[in-house]
Short mmCIF file of C-alpha atoms in Angstrom, two decimals:
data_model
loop_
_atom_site.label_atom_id
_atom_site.label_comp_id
_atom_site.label_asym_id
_atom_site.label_seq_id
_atom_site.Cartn_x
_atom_site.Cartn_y
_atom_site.Cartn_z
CA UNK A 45 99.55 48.32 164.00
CA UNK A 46 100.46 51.11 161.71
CA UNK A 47 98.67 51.89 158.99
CA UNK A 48 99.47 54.93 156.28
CA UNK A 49 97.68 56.73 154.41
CA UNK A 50 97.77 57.89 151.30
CA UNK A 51 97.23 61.91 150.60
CA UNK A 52 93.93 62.31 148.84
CA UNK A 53 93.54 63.55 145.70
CA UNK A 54 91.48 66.34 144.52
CA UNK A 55 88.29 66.31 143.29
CA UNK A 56 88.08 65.95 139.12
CA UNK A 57 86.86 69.09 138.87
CA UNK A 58 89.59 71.18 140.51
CA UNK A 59 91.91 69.01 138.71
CA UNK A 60 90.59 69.57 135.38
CA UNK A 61 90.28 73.27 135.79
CA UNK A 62 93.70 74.39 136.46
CA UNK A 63 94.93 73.56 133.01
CA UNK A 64 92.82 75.77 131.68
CA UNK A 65 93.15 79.09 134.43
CA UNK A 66 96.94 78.10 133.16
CA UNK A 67 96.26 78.26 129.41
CA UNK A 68 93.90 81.43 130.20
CA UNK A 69 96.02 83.33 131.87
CA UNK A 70 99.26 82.66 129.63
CA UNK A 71 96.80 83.73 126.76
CA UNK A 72 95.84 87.25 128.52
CA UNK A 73 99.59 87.54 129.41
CA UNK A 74 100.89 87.21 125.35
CA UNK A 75 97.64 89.52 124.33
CA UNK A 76 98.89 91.72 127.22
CA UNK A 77 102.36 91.94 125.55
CA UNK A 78 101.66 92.11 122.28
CA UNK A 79 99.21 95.21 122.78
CA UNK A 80 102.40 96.98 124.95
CA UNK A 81 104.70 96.28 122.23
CA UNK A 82 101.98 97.37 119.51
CA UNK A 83 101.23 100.79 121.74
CA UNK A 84 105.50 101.75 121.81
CA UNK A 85 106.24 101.03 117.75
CA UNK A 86 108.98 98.93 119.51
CA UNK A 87 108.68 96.70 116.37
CA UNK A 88 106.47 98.26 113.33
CA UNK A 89 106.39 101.71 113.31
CA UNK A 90 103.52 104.01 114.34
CA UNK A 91 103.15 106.94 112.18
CA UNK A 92 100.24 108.91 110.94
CA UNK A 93 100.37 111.71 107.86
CA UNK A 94 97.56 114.19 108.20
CA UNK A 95 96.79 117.53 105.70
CA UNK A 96 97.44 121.02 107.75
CA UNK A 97 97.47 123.94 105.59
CA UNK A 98 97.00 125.02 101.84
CA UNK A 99 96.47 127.81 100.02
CA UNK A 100 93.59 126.91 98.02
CA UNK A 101 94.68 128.89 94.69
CA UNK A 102 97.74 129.31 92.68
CA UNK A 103 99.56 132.90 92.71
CA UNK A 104 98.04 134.32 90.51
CA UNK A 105 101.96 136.21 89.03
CA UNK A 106 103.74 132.47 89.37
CA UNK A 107 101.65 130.28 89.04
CA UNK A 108 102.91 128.24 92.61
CA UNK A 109 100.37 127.04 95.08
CA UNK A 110 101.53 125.45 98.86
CA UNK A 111 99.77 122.77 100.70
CA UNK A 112 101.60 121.25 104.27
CA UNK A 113 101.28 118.14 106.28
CA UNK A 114 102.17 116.63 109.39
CA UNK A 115 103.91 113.27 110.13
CA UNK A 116 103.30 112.19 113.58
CA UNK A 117 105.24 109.03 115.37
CA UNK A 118 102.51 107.67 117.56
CA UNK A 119 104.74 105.35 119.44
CA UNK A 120 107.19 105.50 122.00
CA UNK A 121 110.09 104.72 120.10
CA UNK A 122 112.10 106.82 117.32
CA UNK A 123 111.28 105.98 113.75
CA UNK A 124 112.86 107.16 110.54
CA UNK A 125 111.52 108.74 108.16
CA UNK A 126 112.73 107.98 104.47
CA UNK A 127 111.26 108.80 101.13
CA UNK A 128 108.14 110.98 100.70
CA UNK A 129 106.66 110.40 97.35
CA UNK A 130 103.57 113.04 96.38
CA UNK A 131 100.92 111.89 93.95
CA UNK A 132 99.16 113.70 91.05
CA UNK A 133 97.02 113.04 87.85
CA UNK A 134 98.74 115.21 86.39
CA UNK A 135 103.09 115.04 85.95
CA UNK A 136 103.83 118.90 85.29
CA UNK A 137 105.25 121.28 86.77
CA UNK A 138 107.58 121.37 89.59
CA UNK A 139 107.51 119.89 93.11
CA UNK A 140 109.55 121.04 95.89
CA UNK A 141 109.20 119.89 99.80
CA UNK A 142 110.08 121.33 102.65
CA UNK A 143 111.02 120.43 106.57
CA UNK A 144 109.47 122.88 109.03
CA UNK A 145 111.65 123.82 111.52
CA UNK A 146 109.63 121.88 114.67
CA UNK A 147 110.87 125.19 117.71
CA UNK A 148 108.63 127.56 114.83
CA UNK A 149 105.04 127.79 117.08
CA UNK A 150 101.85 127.03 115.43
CA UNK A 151 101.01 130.78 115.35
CA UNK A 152 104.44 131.54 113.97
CA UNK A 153 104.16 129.64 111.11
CA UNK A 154 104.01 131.16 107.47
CA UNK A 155 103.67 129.39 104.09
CA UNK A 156 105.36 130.74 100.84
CA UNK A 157 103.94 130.45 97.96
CA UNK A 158 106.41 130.04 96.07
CA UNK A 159 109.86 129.16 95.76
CA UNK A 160 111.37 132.90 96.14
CA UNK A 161 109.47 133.22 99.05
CA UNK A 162 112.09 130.97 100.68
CA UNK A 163 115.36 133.33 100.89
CA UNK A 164 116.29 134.20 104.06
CA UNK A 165 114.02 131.41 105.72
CA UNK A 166 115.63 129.92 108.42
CA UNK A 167 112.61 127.93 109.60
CA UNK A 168 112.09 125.58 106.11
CA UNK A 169 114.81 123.62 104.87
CA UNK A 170 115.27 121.05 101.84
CA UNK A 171 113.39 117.65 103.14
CA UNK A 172 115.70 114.61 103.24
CA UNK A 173 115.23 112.01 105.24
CA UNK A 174 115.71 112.60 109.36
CA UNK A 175 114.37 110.85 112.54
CA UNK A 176 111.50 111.22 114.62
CA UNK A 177 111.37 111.10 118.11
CA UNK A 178 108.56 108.97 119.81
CA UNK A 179 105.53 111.12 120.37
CA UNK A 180 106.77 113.97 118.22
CA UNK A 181 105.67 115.71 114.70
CA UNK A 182 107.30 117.25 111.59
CA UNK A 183 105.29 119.61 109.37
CA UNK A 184 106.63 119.53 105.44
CA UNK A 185 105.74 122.06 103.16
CA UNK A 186 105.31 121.00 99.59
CA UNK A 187 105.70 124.02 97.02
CA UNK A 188 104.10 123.03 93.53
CA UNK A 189 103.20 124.69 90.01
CA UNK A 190 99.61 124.71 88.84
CA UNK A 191 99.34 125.41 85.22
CA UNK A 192 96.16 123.22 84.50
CA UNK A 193 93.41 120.77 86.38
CA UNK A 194 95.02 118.17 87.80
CA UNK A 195 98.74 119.65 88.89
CA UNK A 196 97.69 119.85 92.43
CA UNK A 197 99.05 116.67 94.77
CA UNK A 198 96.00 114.17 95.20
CA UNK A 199 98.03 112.05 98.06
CA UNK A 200 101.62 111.40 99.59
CA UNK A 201 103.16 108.63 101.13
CA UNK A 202 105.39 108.49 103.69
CA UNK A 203 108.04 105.76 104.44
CA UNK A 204 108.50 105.76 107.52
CA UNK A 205 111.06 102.43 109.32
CA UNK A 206 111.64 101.29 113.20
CA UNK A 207 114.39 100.37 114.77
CA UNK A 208 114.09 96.79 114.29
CA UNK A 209 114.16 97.84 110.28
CA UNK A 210 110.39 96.99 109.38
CA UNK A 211 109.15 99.53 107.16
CA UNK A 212 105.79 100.49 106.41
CA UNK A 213 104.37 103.05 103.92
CA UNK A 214 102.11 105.80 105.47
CA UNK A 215 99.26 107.27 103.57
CA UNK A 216 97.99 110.95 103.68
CA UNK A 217 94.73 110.43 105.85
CA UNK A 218 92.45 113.47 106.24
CA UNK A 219 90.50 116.12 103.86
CA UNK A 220 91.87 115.83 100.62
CA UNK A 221 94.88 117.95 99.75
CA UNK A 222 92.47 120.36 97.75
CA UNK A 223 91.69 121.80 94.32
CA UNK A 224 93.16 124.77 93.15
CA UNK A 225 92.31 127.46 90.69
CA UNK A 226 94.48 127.99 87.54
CA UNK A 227 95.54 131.44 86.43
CA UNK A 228 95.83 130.28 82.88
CA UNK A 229 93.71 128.42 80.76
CA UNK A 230 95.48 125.06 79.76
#
């Protein structure tokens, strides 16, 4: 006489916990890519805008002060780089931004303070908008008139779009832009 048998089962316990090893790892695998897809700016765009350089006090003959910053792409992925929009308590006077030139070396660099400073730069030219490479950074000069307290830029934002077309708005993060001295009594 034959008899069969049936396989046995396993225990409740190992039963019960491969459901959730399942659920656990497909959890750590989604964090997993989510974090690599945060970390490239494959989808939103990774930038940072931090102050450089200013001059601290207007020129004293026009009246123009400079102040710089840096917008840095953080991910892996190109980004582009749209409107810049500079804040100030005060509406007067002129503004004028500049792109740096990103082959000038840090110790090459030199800031005009004013506008006629500019002729025969090659290394600054009129900032429109442009793309930047993943891991990369663009210095922009911003020129400006100081005639009383409050002239100076207080912030700047930065739009800044992926590939995928999300756009986010970047803030100036960092030491203030400054205060500057006046060379004429408002």
């Amino acid at each position: 006489m034959t008899t069969t048998s049936e396989p046995s089962s396993p225990p409740a316990a190992i039963r019960s916990s491969r459901p959730v090893l399942r659920l656990v790892a497909l959890a750590s695998s989604l964090l997993f890519l989510l974090l690599a897809i945060w970390w490239t700016g494959a989808v939103a765009p990774r930038a940072r805008v931090h102050h450089t350089s200013s001059s601290g006090e207007a020129d004293p003959a026009t009246g123009w002060a400079y102040a710089s910053f840096e917008i840095t792409n953080e991910g892996r992925f190109p980004v582009d780089i749209g409107s810049v929009a500079v804040e100030r308590d005060r509406e007067a006077g002129d503004v004028a931004l500049y792109l740096r030139d990103p082959d000038v070396p840090q110790e090459g660099r030199a800031y005009p303070v004013n506008p006629a400073g500019l002729v025969g730069r090659l290394d600054l030219t009129e900032l429109e908008p442009f793309e930047l490479d993943g891991g990369s950074s663009r210095e922009v000069v911003m020129l400006f008139e100081v005639r009383c307290p409050g002239d100076w830029p207080n912030d700047v934002q930065v739009e800044v779009t992926s590939r995928l077309g999300i756009t986010r708005t970047e803030q100036l993060y960092g030491p203030p832009l400054g205060t500057w001295s006046t060379p004429t009594s408002c």
